[in-house]
Short mmCIF file of C-alpha atoms and ligand atoms in Angstrom, two decimals:
data_model
loop_
_atom_site.label_atom_id
_atom_site.label_comp_id
_atom_site.label_asym_id
_atom_site.label_seq_id
_atom_site.Cartn_x
_atom_site.Cartn_y
_atom_site.Cartn_z
CA UNK A 1 111.00 94.10 98.66
CA UNK A 2 108.42 95.63 100.29
CA UNK A 3 105.95 92.29 100.74
CA UNK A 4 106.42 88.64 100.08
CA UNK A 5 103.77 85.74 100.23
CA UNK A 6 104.74 82.90 100.96
CA UNK A 7 103.13 79.29 100.02
CA UNK A 8 99.78 81.00 101.17
CA UNK A 9 96.64 78.70 101.58
CA UNK A 10 93.54 79.67 101.76
CA UNK A 11 90.28 76.71 102.72
CA UNK A 12 86.78 77.50 103.04
CA UNK A 13 85.14 74.72 104.86
CA UNK A 14 86.43 72.05 102.77
CA UNK A 15 86.53 74.36 99.50
CA UNK A 16 90.43 74.92 98.99
CA UNK A 17 90.31 79.03 97.23
CA UNK A 18 94.38 79.71 97.74
CA UNK A 19 97.06 76.74 96.79
CA UNK A 20 100.42 77.91 97.54
CA UNK A 21 100.22 80.78 95.98
CA UNK A 22 104.15 83.19 96.35
CA UNK A 23 104.32 86.70 95.19
CA UNK A 24 106.29 89.93 95.67
CA UNK A 25 105.62 93.20 95.01
CA UNK A 26 109.08 95.36 95.11
CA UNK A 27 108.79 99.29 97.10
CA UNK A 28 107.35 101.81 94.19
CA UNK A 29 105.86 99.27 91.29
CA UNK A 30 102.32 98.41 90.67
CA UNK A 31 101.81 94.70 90.17
CA UNK A 32 98.60 93.24 89.17
CA UNK A 33 96.36 90.61 89.90
CA UNK A 34 94.30 89.00 87.13
CA UNK A 35 92.65 86.08 86.70
CA UNK A 36 88.76 85.04 85.69
CA UNK A 37 86.09 84.37 88.03
CA UNK A 38 86.27 82.74 90.91
CA UNK A 39 89.86 82.33 90.53
CA UNK A 40 90.64 83.28 94.11
CA UNK A 41 91.71 87.62 93.54
CA UNK A 42 89.70 88.56 96.49
CA UNK A 43 90.69 85.88 99.00
CA UNK A 44 94.65 86.27 98.44
CA UNK A 45 93.86 90.54 99.25
CA UNK A 46 91.65 89.62 102.20
CA UNK A 47 94.19 86.88 103.48
CA UNK A 48 96.98 90.24 103.12
CA UNK A 49 94.66 92.55 105.16
CA UNK A 50 93.76 89.50 107.35
CA UNK A 51 89.64 89.91 106.95
CA UNK A 52 90.41 86.44 106.39
CA UNK A 53 92.96 84.10 108.04
CA UNK A 54 94.74 81.56 105.61
CA UNK A 55 94.95 78.17 106.71
CA UNK A 56 99.25 77.97 105.87
CA UNK A 57 101.55 80.03 104.78
CA UNK A 58 103.42 83.69 105.39
CA UNK A 59 103.24 86.96 104.52
CA UNK A 60 106.17 89.15 105.20
CA UNK A 61 105.02 92.77 105.04
CA UNK A 62 108.36 95.69 105.31
CA UNK A 63 110.08 93.08 107.02
CA UNK A 64 107.74 91.91 109.51
CA UNK A 65 106.45 88.42 109.25
CA UNK A 66 102.23 89.26 109.75
CA UNK A 67 102.02 85.84 111.03
CA UNK A 68 99.05 86.31 113.60
CA UNK A 69 98.16 89.44 113.45
CA UNK A 70 94.54 91.33 113.33
CA UNK A 71 93.02 93.10 110.32
CA UNK A 72 93.29 96.73 112.18
CA UNK A 73 97.25 96.26 113.35
CA UNK A 74 98.17 95.31 110.31
CA UNK A 75 96.41 98.52 108.88
CA UNK A 76 98.28 100.39 111.17
CA UNK A 77 101.31 98.77 108.98
CA UNK A 78 100.31 100.42 106.28
CA UNK A 79 99.04 97.79 104.71
CA UNK A 80 95.67 99.31 103.78
CA UNK A 81 93.27 97.53 101.53
CA UNK A 82 90.16 98.60 99.12
CA UNK A 83 88.02 95.67 99.05
CA UNK A 84 85.22 95.37 96.32
CA UNK A 85 81.79 97.03 96.27
CA UNK A 86 80.87 100.22 97.83
CA UNK A 87 82.80 99.88 101.69
CA UNK A 88 82.03 103.40 102.59
CA UNK A 89 80.43 104.75 105.62
CA UNK A 90 76.79 104.78 104.01
CA UNK A 91 75.48 107.01 107.01
CA UNK A 92 78.71 108.99 107.68
CA UNK A 93 79.80 112.32 104.99
CA UNK A 94 82.36 112.16 102.57
CA UNK A 95 84.44 114.45 105.76
CA UNK A 96 83.45 112.33 107.85
CA UNK A 97 84.38 108.99 106.19
CA UNK A 98 88.46 111.07 105.78
CA UNK A 99 88.28 111.57 108.83
CA UNK A 100 88.23 108.08 110.03
CA UNK A 101 90.57 106.97 107.28
CA UNK A 102 92.90 108.30 109.80
CA UNK A 103 92.05 105.95 112.36
CA UNK A 104 94.57 103.56 110.49
CA UNK A 105 97.73 105.18 110.87
CA UNK A 106 98.12 104.89 114.74
CA UNK A 107 101.61 106.40 115.95
CA UNK A 108 102.63 106.17 111.54
CA UNK A 109 102.74 109.69 110.47
CA UNK A 110 100.46 110.92 107.56
CA UNK A 111 101.42 110.88 104.58
CA UNK A 112 98.85 112.08 102.15
CA UNK A 113 97.17 115.49 103.39
CA UNK A 114 93.24 116.25 102.68
CA UNK A 115 94.09 118.48 100.36
CA UNK A 116 96.16 116.06 98.00
CA UNK A 117 93.59 114.00 97.94
CA UNK A 118 90.99 116.77 97.79
CA UNK A 119 92.89 117.87 95.05
CA UNK A 120 93.35 114.24 93.25
CA UNK A 121 89.90 113.84 93.50
CA UNK A 122 88.29 116.96 93.25
CA UNK A 123 84.54 116.14 93.44
CA UNK A 124 85.34 115.18 97.18
CA UNK A 125 85.63 118.61 98.26
CA UNK A 126 82.80 119.66 96.22
CA UNK A 127 81.31 117.01 98.22
CA UNK A 128 82.18 117.14 101.56
CA UNK A 129 79.54 117.66 103.46
CA UNK A 130 76.92 114.95 101.20
CA UNK A 131 76.35 111.53 103.06
CA UNK A 132 78.17 108.85 101.81
CA UNK A 133 75.59 106.60 100.85
CA UNK A 134 74.16 109.32 97.95
CA UNK A 135 77.21 109.84 95.60
CA UNK A 136 77.48 107.66 92.63
CA UNK A 137 79.46 104.22 92.64
CA UNK A 138 81.97 106.26 91.08
CA UNK A 139 82.21 108.67 93.52
CA UNK A 140 81.70 106.05 96.01
CA UNK A 141 85.07 104.32 94.69
CA UNK A 142 87.12 107.56 94.57
CA UNK A 143 86.25 108.47 98.37
CA UNK A 144 87.11 104.75 99.35
CA UNK A 145 90.37 104.93 97.68
CA UNK A 146 90.71 108.69 99.38
CA UNK A 147 90.21 107.30 103.00
CA UNK A 148 92.70 104.66 102.25
CA UNK A 149 95.34 107.52 101.20
CA UNK A 150 95.02 108.92 104.89
CA UNK A 151 95.45 106.33 106.79
CA UNK A 152 99.18 106.71 105.07
CA UNK A 153 99.27 103.11 102.71
CA UNK A 154 103.33 102.01 101.96
CA UNK A 155 100.94 99.99 100.03
CA UNK A 156 97.64 100.18 98.37
CA UNK A 157 95.56 96.78 97.44
CA UNK A 158 92.93 97.70 95.87
CA UNK A 159 89.92 95.03 94.81
CA UNK A 160 88.09 95.89 91.11
CA UNK A 161 87.54 99.18 91.49
CA UNK A 162 86.07 99.90 88.69
CA UNK A 163 83.47 97.22 88.65
CA UNK A 164 80.54 98.61 88.10
CA UNK A 165 81.16 102.68 87.03
CA UNK A 166 80.82 104.31 83.91
CA UNK A 167 83.84 104.39 80.81
CA UNK A 168 84.29 107.92 82.18
CA UNK A 169 84.70 107.11 85.97
CA UNK A 170 86.65 104.12 85.45
CA UNK A 171 89.38 106.16 83.45
CA UNK A 172 89.48 108.76 86.34
CA UNK A 173 89.86 106.40 88.87
CA UNK A 174 92.63 104.46 86.26
CA UNK A 175 94.54 108.05 85.55
CA UNK A 176 94.18 108.84 89.54
CA UNK A 177 95.84 105.46 90.17
CA UNK A 178 98.86 105.15 87.68
CA UNK A 179 99.59 108.87 88.96
CA UNK A 180 99.71 108.08 92.62
CA UNK A 181 102.42 104.61 91.50
CA UNK A 182 104.07 107.49 89.59
CA UNK A 183 104.65 109.84 93.22
CA UNK A 184 106.02 107.03 94.59
CA UNK A 185 102.47 104.56 96.06
CA UNK A 186 103.15 100.97 95.80
CA UNK A 187 100.00 99.66 94.77
CA UNK A 188 98.91 95.30 94.43
CA UNK A 189 95.64 95.87 91.42
CA UNK A 190 93.08 93.34 91.44
CA UNK A 191 91.18 93.63 88.54
CA UNK A 192 89.21 91.85 86.12
CA UNK A 193 89.33 93.92 83.34
CA UNK A 194 92.33 92.04 82.62
CA UNK A 195 94.27 94.43 79.21
CA UNK A 196 93.09 96.96 81.58
CA UNK A 197 94.97 96.02 84.46
CA UNK A 198 97.91 95.05 82.22
CA UNK A 199 98.14 97.88 80.75
CA UNK A 200 98.41 100.76 83.56
CA UNK A 201 100.92 97.62 85.71
CA UNK A 202 104.74 96.70 85.51
CA UNK A 203 104.82 93.42 86.42
CA UNK A 204 101.31 91.26 86.35
CA UNK A 205 100.88 86.89 88.24
CA UNK A 206 97.64 85.63 86.74
CA UNK A 207 95.34 83.50 89.21
CA UNK A 208 93.74 80.10 87.61
CA UNK A 209 91.66 77.82 90.23
CA UNK A 210 93.73 79.41 93.45
CA UNK A 211 97.30 78.68 91.48
CA UNK A 212 99.45 81.30 89.86
CA UNK A 213 99.60 79.67 86.26
CA UNK A 214 101.62 82.37 85.28
CA UNK A 215 103.86 85.79 85.91
CA UNK A 216 106.06 88.28 84.55
CA UNK A 217 106.57 91.80 83.04
CA UNK A 218 102.62 92.72 81.63
CA UNK A 219 104.19 94.05 78.53
CA UNK A 220 105.07 90.52 77.98
CA UNK A 221 102.03 88.73 79.08
CA UNK A 222 99.77 91.54 77.05
CA UNK A 223 101.37 89.59 74.65
CA UNK A 224 100.97 86.54 75.35
CA UNK A 225 99.23 83.99 73.46
CA UNK A 226 98.02 82.17 76.27
CA UNK A 227 97.27 85.03 77.88
CA UNK A 228 95.24 86.92 74.99
CA UNK A 229 92.80 83.58 74.64
CA UNK A 230 92.04 83.08 78.20
CA UNK A 231 91.68 86.58 79.54
CA UNK A 232 91.92 89.03 77.11
CA UNK A 233 88.70 87.67 74.99
CA UNK A 234 90.68 87.40 72.00
P1 ATP B 1 85.52 87.61 91.47
O1 ATP B 1 85.82 87.72 90.72
O2 ATP B 1 84.47 86.68 91.16
O3 ATP B 1 85.30 87.89 93.10
P2 ATP B 1 87.88 86.48 92.97
O4 ATP B 1 89.06 86.02 91.67
O5 ATP B 1 87.95 87.17 93.19
O6 ATP B 1 86.34 85.64 92.02
P3 ATP B 1 87.22 84.75 95.19
O7 ATP B 1 85.76 85.64 95.37
O8 ATP B 1 88.44 85.13 95.76
O9 ATP B 1 87.49 85.07 93.35
O10 ATP B 1 86.73 83.51 95.37
C1 ATP B 1 87.31 81.61 95.51
C2 ATP B 1 86.81 81.34 96.06
O11 ATP B 1 86.73 80.83 97.20
C3 ATP B 1 85.02 80.74 95.01
O12 ATP B 1 85.27 79.54 94.47
C4 ATP B 1 84.46 81.09 95.78
O13 ATP B 1 83.33 80.72 96.06
C5 ATP B 1 85.28 80.32 96.91
N1 ATP B 1 84.85 81.59 97.92
C6 ATP B 1 85.01 82.61 98.60
N2 ATP B 1 84.70 82.93 99.32
C7 ATP B 1 83.98 82.57 100.17
C8 ATP B 1 83.51 82.77 101.46
N3 ATP B 1 83.13 83.07 101.66
N4 ATP B 1 83.26 81.41 101.82
C9 ATP B 1 83.18 79.71 101.01
N5 ATP B 1 83.52 80.09 99.52
C10 ATP B 1 84.19 81.15 99.48
#
């Protein structure tokens, strides 16, 4: 087991966003976390990467208790988070953004070279000198993923990578994620588009109002009547 979350709870000034959440991700898996708006999906990823401090619970990553580690220390363990939205360094070039991704390496060796990132997203090589803030939303998402890859992830946490993207861009991003997973990268994916998330993952958890209410093989959840009614818009 690469990531184990035990009884995690998070509250924001009295609003309980996560209650007693337990889940795990095995090495090499691609796991989805689905649920409607406000279910707590982003909060969970933020708690894992320590941009939000949990109130209770334990996160064990690669055998280490993340305990009271700060966000930069967690990223140096190889737990890398691509947050929701266009979180690139907007005033810097594409190349500079990718170089800065290497800060997460700490003492660890690289896992993906710049050439590998460029091979995955050729547009980033074409636009290497362009200022990141002037890229399209889809290109910025690719850059955010590329930057995380430069930090040698053991696990990649992705928060709504297709949000606001054109269908074509969204397909390209999902193809790249599927390819990365096939080549061995462990991925935890948060996605509003539940059908898409279930389609490209092996297992999934359903979060509802801060609690895990269902879990199982993605293929099975896709055929579950409750999932279809609540999340697949049927
Ligand atoms: P969405 O898909 O809309 O991003 P989500 O499933 O990611 O939803 P969260 O963003 O984690 O859900 O939000 C969970 C709950 O916590 C919501 O009720 C939200 O309003 C609340 N919340 C999130 N961030 C904060 C914050 N910084 N301060 C106060 N409340 C917050």
